[in-house]
PDB file of C-alpha atoms in Angstrom:
ATOM      1  CA  MET A1318     -21.031 -37.554  -2.485  1.00  0.00           C
ATOM      2  CA  SER A1319     -18.512 -38.083  -4.551  1.00  0.00           C
ATOM      3  CA  ARG A1320     -15.990 -35.433  -5.858  1.00  0.00           C
ATOM      4  CA  SER A1321     -14.429 -34.973  -9.285  1.00  0.00           C
ATOM      5  CA  PRO A1322     -10.839 -34.587  -9.496  1.00  0.00           C
ATOM      6  CA  ARG A1323      -9.281 -31.438 -10.346  1.00  0.00           C
ATOM      7  CA  GLN A1324      -8.142 -30.958 -13.442  1.00  0.00           C
ATOM      8  CA  SER A1325      -4.180 -30.293 -13.559  1.00  0.00           C
ATOM      9  CA  LYS A1326      -3.731 -29.990 -17.613  1.00  0.00           C
ATOM     10  CA  VAL A1327      -5.276 -29.514 -21.020  1.00  0.00           C
ATOM     11  CA  GLU A1328      -4.800 -31.656 -23.506  1.00  0.00           C
ATOM     12  CA  PHE A1329      -5.276 -31.545 -27.173  1.00  0.00           C
ATOM     13  CA  THR A1330      -4.784 -33.583 -30.157  1.00  0.00           C
ATOM     14  CA  ALA A1331      -4.776 -32.923 -33.860  1.00  0.00           C
ATOM     15  CA  THR A1332      -3.724 -33.860 -37.428  1.00  0.00           C
ATOM     16  CA  PRO A1333      -2.553 -31.017 -39.472  1.00  0.00           C
ATOM     17  CA  TRP A1334      -2.695 -31.425 -42.925  1.00  0.00           C
ATOM     18  CA  ASP A1335       0.628 -29.896 -44.183  1.00  0.00           C
ATOM     19  CA  LEU A1336       2.332 -32.520 -41.329  1.00  0.00           C
ATOM     20  CA  GLY A1337       0.855 -35.819 -41.906  1.00  0.00           C
ATOM     21  CA  LYS A1338       0.845 -37.369 -38.449  1.00  0.00           C
ATOM     22  CA  THR A1339      -1.444 -36.808 -35.309  1.00  0.00           C
ATOM     23  CA  VAL A1340       0.383 -34.561 -32.911  1.00  0.00           C
ATOM     24  CA  THR A1341      -0.719 -33.397 -29.264  1.00  0.00           C
ATOM     25  CA  ALA A1342      -0.113 -30.742 -26.925  1.00  0.00           C
ATOM     26  CA  THR A1343      -0.173 -30.369 -23.340  1.00  0.00           C
ATOM     27  CA  GLN A1344      -0.185 -27.053 -21.075  1.00  0.00           C
ATOM     28  CA  ASP A1345      -0.243 -27.522 -17.473  1.00  0.00           C
ATOM     29  CA  SER A1346      -3.331 -25.769 -15.018  1.00  0.00           C
ATOM     30  CA  TYR A1347      -2.817 -21.978 -15.160  1.00  0.00           C
ATOM     31  CA  ALA A1348      -4.554 -19.394 -12.450  1.00  0.00           C
ATOM     32  CA  VAL A1349      -5.423 -16.004 -13.418  1.00  0.00           C
ATOM     33  CA  VAL A1350      -5.813 -13.343 -10.649  1.00  0.00           C
ATOM     34  CA  ASN A1351      -6.796  -9.706 -10.925  1.00  0.00           C
ATOM     35  CA  LEU A1352      -7.254  -6.914  -8.260  1.00  0.00           C
ATOM     36  CA  MET A1353      -8.890  -3.497  -9.176  1.00  0.00           C
ATOM     37  CA  GLY A1354      -9.392  -0.561  -7.007  1.00  0.00           C
ATOM     38  CA  ARG A1355     -10.533   2.945  -7.193  1.00  0.00           C
ATOM     39  CA  TYR A1356     -10.227   5.878  -5.301  1.00  0.00           C
ATOM     40  CA  ASP A1357     -12.225   9.355  -5.707  1.00  0.00           C
ATOM     41  CA  PHE A1358     -10.506  12.130  -4.730  1.00  0.00           C
ATOM     42  CA  ASP A1359     -12.970  14.385  -5.589  1.00  0.00           C
ATOM     43  CA  LYS A1360     -15.821  14.640  -7.962  1.00  0.00           C
ATOM     44  CA  GLN A1361     -13.066  15.346 -10.818  1.00  0.00           C
ATOM     45  CA  MET A1362     -10.419  13.107 -10.033  1.00  0.00           C
ATOM     46  CA  SER A1363      -9.978   9.525  -8.674  1.00  0.00           C
ATOM     47  CA  ALA A1364      -6.972   6.714  -9.286  1.00  0.00           C
ATOM     48  CA  ILE A1365      -7.577   3.134 -10.532  1.00  0.00           C
ATOM     49  CA  LEU A1366      -5.215   0.775  -9.838  1.00  0.00           C
ATOM     50  CA  ASN A1367      -5.279  -3.138 -11.715  1.00  0.00           C
ATOM     51  CA  ALA A1368      -3.029  -4.863 -10.713  1.00  0.00           C
ATOM     52  CA  PRO A1369      -2.997  -8.519 -12.834  1.00  0.00           C
ATOM     53  CA  HIS A1370      -0.904 -11.570 -11.602  1.00  0.00           C
ATOM     54  CA  ASP A1371      -0.591 -14.628 -13.554  1.00  0.00           C
ATOM     55  CA  SER A1372       0.893 -17.663 -11.216  1.00  0.00           C
ATOM     56  CA  TRP A1373       0.998 -21.611 -12.691  1.00  0.00           C
ATOM     57  CA  HIS A1374       0.367 -24.326 -10.768  1.00  0.00           C
ATOM     58  CA  GLU A1375       1.444 -27.833 -11.437  1.00  0.00           C
ATOM     59  CA  ASN A1376      -0.504 -29.700  -8.681  1.00  0.00           C
ATOM     60  CA  CYS A1377      -4.211 -27.907  -8.959  1.00  0.00           C
TER      61      CYS A1377
END
Protein backbone atom coordinates (compact mmCIF):
# COMPACT_ATOMS: atom_id res chain seq x y z
CA MET A 1 0.00 0.00 0.00
CA SER A 2 1.47 3.34 -1.00
CA ARG A 3 0.57 6.55 0.76
CA SER A 4 0.60 9.93 -0.89
CA PRO A 5 2.87 12.51 0.73
CA ARG A 6 1.24 15.20 2.83
CA GLN A 7 0.82 18.55 1.21
CA SER A 8 3.04 21.04 3.01
CA LYS A 9 2.22 24.15 0.99
CA VAL A 10 -0.18 25.62 -1.53
CA GLU A 11 1.11 27.29 -4.68
CA PHE A 12 -0.83 29.55 -7.04
CA THR A 13 0.40 30.93 -10.35
CA ALA A 14 -1.35 33.62 -12.40
CA THR A 15 -0.67 36.27 -15.03
CA PRO A 16 -2.51 39.45 -14.05
CA TRP A 17 -3.24 41.65 -17.07
CA ASP A 18 -2.07 44.81 -15.29
CA LEU A 19 1.37 43.35 -14.43
CA GLY A 20 2.01 41.64 -17.73
CA LYS A 21 4.12 38.90 -16.15
CA THR A 22 3.54 35.61 -14.34
CA VAL A 23 3.51 35.75 -10.54
CA THR A 24 3.54 32.86 -8.07
CA ALA A 25 2.23 32.92 -4.50
CA THR A 26 3.11 30.22 -1.97
CA GLN A 27 1.56 29.60 1.45
CA ASP A 28 2.77 27.06 4.00
CA SER A 29 0.34 24.53 5.41
CA TYR A 30 -2.27 25.83 7.83
CA ALA A 31 -4.46 24.07 10.37
CA VAL A 32 -7.62 25.37 12.00
CA VAL A 33 -8.98 23.84 15.19
CA ASN A 34 -12.27 24.85 16.77
CA LEU A 35 -13.61 23.73 20.15
CA MET A 36 -17.18 24.48 21.16
CA GLY A 37 -19.05 23.62 24.33
CA ARG A 38 -22.40 24.40 25.92
CA TYR A 39 -23.63 24.11 29.48
CA ASP A 40 -27.33 24.39 30.41
CA PHE A 41 -27.80 25.89 33.89
CA ASP A 42 -31.55 25.44 33.65
CA LYS A 43 -34.32 25.62 30.99
CA GLN A 44 -33.89 29.38 30.54
CA MET A 45 -30.15 29.96 30.93
CA SER A 46 -27.14 28.41 29.25
CA ALA A 47 -23.54 29.31 28.46
CA ILE A 48 -21.72 28.64 25.20
CA LEU A 49 -17.94 28.69 24.78
CA ASN A 50 -16.32 28.89 21.35
CA ALA A 51 -12.51 28.64 21.42
CA PRO A 52 -11.03 28.82 17.90
CA HIS A 53 -7.30 28.34 17.49
CA ASP A 54 -5.30 28.88 14.31
CA SER A 55 -1.85 27.37 14.12
CA TRP A 56 0.86 27.27 11.49
CA HIS A 57 2.60 24.01 10.71
CA GLU A 58 5.69 24.23 8.53
CA ASN A 59 6.30 20.50 8.18
CA CYS A 60 2.98 18.68 8.40
